Amino acid sequence: GLTTHAFVTLTSGIFLIAFALELGASNIVIGLLAAIPPLTELIQIPAVGLIERVRNRRLITVIASFLSRGLWLVVALIPFLFSKQAGIYCLIFLLILYSCISSVKHCGWKSWMRDLIPDEILGMFFSRRMALSFALATVLSLGASYFLDIWQSNSLREPSHGYSLIFLGGSLIGLAGTYFLIRTPEPQMIVKNSVPLTSRFSVWFADTNFRNLIIFLSLWSFAVNLAAPFVTVYLLKRLSLDITVVILLAIISQVCSIVSLPLWGSIADRFSNKSVLHVAGPLFLLCFLALTFTNLPDPHAFTMPLLVIVHIIMGVSMAGVTLAAGNIGLKLAPK
């Protein structure tokens, strides 16, 4: 979990968007980069058939992890091999390929964890895992942003090469993490009467609780992904903040997530995951509304304090939503 989160921290989010902007990406390209990962999660549908045919989730997850994380070695070489315009096209292509392979990994890993982790400790297990992962991500984000500042302080250095080194480090850490996946035990898959893949849609739709979860996650994902990718662009371009300041705000958000996760986990185990969603969901959406007041009509004296408050609430609420929604999905799914 730690190596995976380290890999994701260094190869996505602020660093990926800033790298794309350095290559000259337009707002359409930024939106496309944000849309590719959730869109390619549809690959999980045929991946179900692959997993049930092979019946070895660990093997599939390890191979998919190794291939997808290894692709970032190629992403790191983009500034050295291509012009900026060609580099944008190459980045989009590699992100599509990476996301498709990652979707297969996600499908196998979730099914694997569903059978491995007992229901009664799901909340606390994932809250601790996420807290430790966020803590590591905070350290890595600080270190990477400090490295970028040093790298870009020298006018003779190409700024995009600094991002290449960060992607290289993230890829190597991710590849090392496959060793721990290999050593994680996998319960034997339960053999059931085979249901044709085309019939799966009607099966889950007939389950009222699972259908409600799918509807909620669809609406939630649409709302969040409509705004979230452009928060970084807004902070860098509209408010003219340095990338170090943007990363510090993200770290504040992550630290608040770390602090709040044990609380959310205990609430989920003691009461219900829906109780967590009832509080955390509206709080997170209000943060996007609050961002509009940081630039009315221009940046003002309260812009930075408001940004800090928004990121604090965003970190606390996002941790609750992520934990609760994931737990509900795992608990509703049969072994």
Coordinates of C-alpha atoms in Angstrom, one line a residue:
G1 CA 0.0 0.0 0.0
L2 CA 2.8 2.4 0.8
T3 CA 4.7 1.8 -2.4
T4 CA 1.5 2.0 -4.4
H5 CA 0.6 5.4 -2.9
A6 CA 4.1 6.7 -3.3
F7 CA 4.0 5.7 -7.0
V8 CA 0.6 7.4 -7.5
T9 CA 1.7 10.6 -5.6
L10 CA 4.7 11.1 -7.9
T11 CA 3.1 10.2 -11.2
S12 CA -0.4 11.9 -11.0
G13 CA -2.2 14.9 -9.5
I14 CA -0.3 18.1 -9.3
F15 CA 3.0 16.7 -10.8
L16 CA 1.3 15.3 -13.8
I17 CA -0.8 18.4 -14.5
A18 CA 2.2 20.7 -14.0
F19 CA 4.3 18.5 -16.3
A20 CA 1.6 18.7 -19.0
L21 CA 1.4 22.5 -18.6
E22 CA 5.2 22.6 -19.0
L23 CA 4.8 20.9 -22.3
G24 CA 2.2 23.5 -23.3
A25 CA -1.0 21.5 -22.7
S26 CA -4.3 23.4 -23.2
N27 CA -7.3 23.2 -20.9
I28 CA -8.8 20.6 -23.2
V29 CA -5.7 18.4 -22.8
I30 CA -5.8 18.8 -19.0
G31 CA -9.5 17.8 -19.1
L32 CA -8.6 14.8 -21.2
L33 CA -5.8 13.7 -18.9
A34 CA -8.3 13.8 -16.0
A35 CA -11.0 11.9 -18.0
I36 CA -8.8 9.0 -19.2
P37 CA -8.3 7.1 -15.9
P38 CA -12.0 7.0 -14.9
L39 CA -13.1 6.2 -18.5
T40 CA -10.7 3.3 -18.9
E41 CA -12.0 1.7 -15.6
L42 CA -14.7 0.3 -18.0
I43 CA -11.9 -2.2 -18.9
Q44 CA -12.8 -3.9 -15.5
I45 CA -15.9 -5.4 -17.1
P46 CA -14.0 -7.7 -19.5
A47 CA -11.4 -8.1 -16.8
V48 CA -14.0 -9.9 -14.7
G49 CA -14.1 -12.7 -17.4
L50 CA -10.3 -12.9 -17.5
I51 CA -10.0 -13.2 -13.7
E52 CA -12.7 -15.9 -13.5
R53 CA -11.0 -17.9 -16.3
V54 CA -7.5 -17.7 -14.8
R55 CA -8.7 -17.9 -11.2
N56 CA -5.5 -16.4 -9.9
R57 CA -6.0 -12.8 -8.9
R58 CA -2.6 -12.4 -7.4
L59 CA -0.9 -13.4 -10.7
I60 CA -3.1 -11.0 -12.8
T61 CA -2.6 -8.1 -10.3
V62 CA 1.2 -8.6 -10.1
I63 CA 1.6 -8.7 -13.9
A64 CA -0.7 -5.7 -14.5
S65 CA 1.1 -3.7 -11.8
F66 CA 4.5 -4.5 -13.2
L67 CA 3.5 -3.5 -16.8
S68 CA 1.5 -0.4 -15.9
R69 CA 4.2 1.0 -13.5
G70 CA 7.0 0.2 -15.9
L71 CA 5.3 2.5 -18.5
W72 CA 6.2 5.5 -16.5
L73 CA 9.9 4.8 -17.3
V74 CA 8.8 5.7 -20.9
V75 CA 6.8 8.8 -19.7
A76 CA 10.0 10.0 -18.0
L77 CA 11.8 10.0 -21.3
I78 CA 9.3 12.1 -23.2
P79 CA 11.2 15.4 -22.9
F80 CA 14.4 13.8 -24.1
L81 CA 12.8 12.0 -27.1
F82 CA 10.1 14.4 -28.4
S83 CA 9.3 18.0 -29.0
K84 CA 6.8 19.6 -26.6
Q85 CA 3.9 19.2 -29.1
A86 CA 4.7 15.6 -29.9
G87 CA 5.3 15.0 -26.2
I88 CA 1.7 15.9 -25.3
Y89 CA 0.4 13.3 -27.8
C90 CA 2.8 10.7 -26.5
L91 CA 1.8 11.5 -22.9
I92 CA -1.9 11.1 -23.8
F93 CA -1.2 7.7 -25.5
L94 CA 0.9 6.4 -22.7
L95 CA -1.7 7.5 -20.1
I96 CA -4.4 5.6 -22.0
L97 CA -2.3 2.5 -22.1
Y98 CA -1.3 2.8 -18.5
S99 CA -4.9 3.3 -17.3
C100 CA -6.2 0.3 -19.3
I101 CA -3.7 -2.0 -17.7
S102 CA -4.3 -0.5 -14.3
S103 CA -8.0 -1.2 -14.6
V104 CA -7.3 -4.9 -14.9
K105 CA -5.1 -4.6 -11.8
H106 CA -7.8 -2.7 -9.8
C107 CA -10.4 -5.4 -10.7
G108 CA -8.2 -8.2 -9.5
W109 CA -6.9 -6.4 -6.4
K110 CA -10.4 -5.4 -5.1
S111 CA -11.8 -8.9 -5.4
W112 CA -8.6 -10.3 -3.8
M113 CA -8.9 -7.9 -0.8
R114 CA -12.6 -8.6 -0.4
D115 CA -11.8 -12.3 0.3
L116 CA -8.7 -11.6 2.4
I117 CA -9.9 -8.9 4.9
P118 CA -12.5 -9.8 7.5
D119 CA -15.7 -7.7 7.4
E120 CA -15.5 -6.7 11.0
I121 CA -12.2 -4.8 10.6
L122 CA -12.7 -3.4 7.1
G123 CA -13.2 0.2 8.4
M124 CA -10.2 0.2 10.7
F125 CA -7.9 -1.7 8.3
F126 CA -8.4 0.7 5.4
S127 CA -8.4 3.8 7.5
R128 CA -4.9 2.8 8.9
R129 CA -3.7 1.8 5.5
M130 CA -4.8 5.1 4.0
A131 CA -3.5 7.1 7.0
L132 CA 0.0 5.6 6.6
S133 CA -0.1 6.1 2.8
F134 CA -1.1 9.7 3.1
A135 CA 1.7 10.3 5.6
L136 CA 4.2 9.0 3.2
A137 CA 2.6 11.0 0.3
T138 CA 3.0 14.1 2.4
V139 CA 6.7 13.6 2.8
L140 CA 7.2 12.7 -0.8
S141 CA 5.2 15.7 -2.0
L142 CA 7.4 18.0 0.1
G143 CA 10.6 16.4 -1.1
A144 CA 9.6 16.4 -4.7
S145 CA 8.4 20.1 -4.6
Y146 CA 11.7 21.1 -2.9
F147 CA 13.6 19.2 -5.6
L148 CA 11.7 21.0 -8.4
D149 CA 12.4 24.4 -6.8
I150 CA 16.1 23.6 -6.7
W151 CA 16.1 22.2 -10.3
Q152 CA 14.2 25.1 -11.8
S153 CA 16.3 27.7 -9.9
N154 CA 19.0 27.0 -12.5
S155 CA 18.0 28.7 -15.8
L156 CA 20.3 26.3 -17.7
R157 CA 18.2 23.3 -16.8
E158 CA 15.1 22.3 -18.7
P159 CA 12.2 22.4 -16.3
S160 CA 10.5 19.3 -17.8
H161 CA 13.5 17.2 -17.0
G162 CA 12.9 17.7 -13.3
Y163 CA 9.5 16.1 -13.7
S164 CA 11.1 13.3 -15.6
L165 CA 13.3 12.5 -12.7
I166 CA 10.3 12.5 -10.4
F167 CA 8.4 10.1 -12.7
L168 CA 11.5 7.9 -12.9
G169 CA 11.6 7.7 -9.1
G170 CA 7.9 7.0 -8.8
S171 CA 8.1 4.2 -11.4
L172 CA 11.0 2.5 -9.6
I173 CA 9.2 2.6 -6.3
G174 CA 6.0 1.2 -7.9
L175 CA 7.9 -1.6 -9.5
A176 CA 9.6 -2.4 -6.2
G177 CA 6.1 -2.6 -4.6
T178 CA 5.2 -5.6 -6.8
Y179 CA 7.5 -7.7 -4.6
F180 CA 5.1 -7.2 -1.7
L181 CA 2.1 -8.1 -3.8
I182 CA 3.8 -11.4 -4.7
R183 CA 4.2 -12.2 -0.9
T184 CA 0.6 -11.4 0.0
P185 CA -1.5 -14.5 0.4
E186 CA -4.6 -15.0 -1.8
P187 CA -7.6 -17.0 -0.6
Q188 CA -8.9 -19.5 -3.1
M189 CA -11.7 -18.2 -5.3
I190 CA -15.1 -19.6 -4.5
V191 CA -16.4 -21.6 -7.4
K192 CA -20.0 -20.7 -8.3
N193 CA -22.3 -21.4 -11.2
S194 CA -20.9 -19.4 -14.1
V195 CA -23.0 -16.4 -15.0
P196 CA -22.5 -15.0 -18.5
L197 CA -20.7 -11.6 -18.5
T198 CA -23.5 -10.0 -20.4
S199 CA -26.0 -11.0 -17.7
R200 CA -24.0 -9.3 -14.9
F201 CA -25.6 -5.9 -15.6
S202 CA -29.1 -7.3 -14.9
V203 CA -27.8 -9.1 -11.8
W204 CA -26.4 -6.0 -10.1
F205 CA -29.3 -3.9 -11.2
A206 CA -31.7 -6.2 -9.4
D207 CA -29.9 -5.6 -6.1
T208 CA -31.5 -2.4 -4.8
N209 CA -28.7 -1.5 -2.4
F210 CA -25.9 -2.1 -4.9
R211 CA -27.9 -0.1 -7.6
N212 CA -28.2 2.8 -5.2
L213 CA -24.5 2.7 -4.5
I214 CA -23.7 2.7 -8.3
I215 CA -26.1 5.7 -8.8
F216 CA -24.5 7.6 -6.0
L217 CA -20.9 6.9 -7.2
S218 CA -21.8 7.9 -10.7
L219 CA -23.2 11.2 -9.7
W220 CA -20.4 11.8 -7.2
S221 CA -17.7 11.0 -9.7
F222 CA -19.3 13.3 -12.3
A223 CA -19.5 16.2 -9.8
V224 CA -16.0 15.8 -8.5
N225 CA -14.2 15.2 -11.8
L226 CA -16.0 18.1 -13.3
A227 CA -14.1 20.5 -11.0
A228 CA -11.2 18.7 -9.3
P229 CA -8.7 18.5 -12.3
F230 CA -8.9 22.3 -12.8
V231 CA -8.3 23.2 -9.2
T232 CA -4.5 22.9 -9.8
V233 CA -4.8 24.9 -13.1
Y234 CA -6.9 27.6 -11.2
L235 CA -4.3 27.9 -8.4
L236 CA -1.3 28.0 -10.8
K237 CA -2.8 30.2 -13.6
R238 CA -5.6 32.3 -12.2
L239 CA -4.2 32.9 -8.7
S240 CA -0.6 32.8 -9.9
L241 CA 0.6 30.7 -7.0
D242 CA 4.0 28.9 -7.1
I243 CA 3.9 25.2 -7.5
T244 CA 5.5 24.9 -4.0
V245 CA 2.5 26.8 -2.5
V246 CA 0.1 24.6 -4.4
I247 CA 1.8 21.4 -3.1
L248 CA 1.9 22.8 0.5
L249 CA -1.9 23.3 0.3
A250 CA -2.2 19.7 -1.0
I251 CA -0.1 18.6 1.9
I252 CA -2.3 20.4 4.4
S253 CA -5.2 18.6 2.9
Q254 CA -3.4 15.2 3.2
V255 CA -2.4 15.8 6.8
C256 CA -6.0 16.6 7.7
S257 CA -7.0 13.3 5.9
I258 CA -4.4 11.4 8.0
V259 CA -5.7 12.9 11.3
S260 CA -9.4 12.3 10.4
L261 CA -9.1 8.7 9.0
P262 CA -9.0 6.9 12.3
L263 CA -12.1 8.8 13.4
W264 CA -14.0 8.0 10.2
G265 CA -12.9 4.4 10.5
S266 CA -14.2 4.1 14.1
I267 CA -17.5 5.8 13.1
A268 CA -17.9 3.5 10.2
D269 CA -17.3 0.3 12.3
R270 CA -19.4 1.6 15.3
F271 CA -22.4 3.1 13.4
S272 CA -22.4 2.7 9.6
N273 CA -20.6 3.9 6.5
K274 CA -23.7 5.8 5.4
S275 CA -23.4 7.9 8.5
V276 CA -19.9 8.9 7.4
L277 CA -21.2 9.8 3.9
H278 CA -24.1 11.9 5.2
V279 CA -21.5 14.2 6.9
A280 CA -18.4 14.0 4.6
G281 CA -20.2 14.2 1.2
P282 CA -21.9 17.6 1.6
L283 CA -18.8 19.1 3.3
F284 CA -16.6 18.1 0.3
L285 CA -18.9 19.6 -2.3
L286 CA -19.2 22.9 -0.3
C287 CA -15.4 23.2 -0.6
F288 CA -15.7 23.7 -4.4
L289 CA -18.4 26.4 -3.8
A290 CA -16.1 28.1 -1.3
L291 CA -13.2 28.2 -3.9
T292 CA -15.2 30.7 -6.0
F293 CA -14.9 33.3 -3.2
T294 CA -11.0 33.2 -3.4
N295 CA -11.1 35.3 -6.5
L296 CA -14.0 37.7 -6.3
P297 CA -13.3 39.9 -8.3
D298 CA -9.6 39.4 -7.9
P299 CA -7.2 37.8 -5.3
H300 CA -7.7 39.6 -2.0
A301 CA -6.3 39.6 1.6
F302 CA -8.5 36.7 2.5
T303 CA -7.6 34.5 -0.5
M304 CA -4.8 32.5 1.2
P305 CA -6.6 32.0 4.6
L306 CA -9.7 30.9 2.7
L307 CA -7.6 28.5 0.6
V308 CA -6.1 27.0 3.7
I309 CA -9.5 26.5 5.4
V310 CA -11.0 25.0 2.2
H311 CA -8.1 22.5 1.9
I312 CA -8.4 21.5 5.6
I313 CA -12.1 20.7 5.2
M314 CA -11.5 19.1 1.8
G315 CA -8.9 16.7 3.3
V316 CA -11.1 15.7 6.2
S317 CA -14.3 15.2 4.1
M318 CA -12.6 13.4 1.2
A319 CA -11.0 10.9 3.5
G320 CA -14.5 10.1 4.9
V321 CA -16.1 9.7 1.4
T322 CA -13.3 7.6 0.0
L323 CA -13.2 5.3 3.0
A324 CA -17.0 4.9 3.4
A325 CA -17.8 4.4 -0.3
G326 CA -15.1 1.8 -0.7
N327 CA -16.3 -0.1 2.4
I328 CA -19.9 -0.1 1.3
G329 CA -18.9 -1.5 -2.1
L330 CA -16.8 -4.3 -0.5
K331 CA -19.5 -5.2 2.1
L332 CA -22.3 -5.3 -0.5
A333 CA -20.3 -7.6 -2.8
P334 CA -20.5 -11.3 -2.0
K335 CA -17.3 -13.3 -1.4

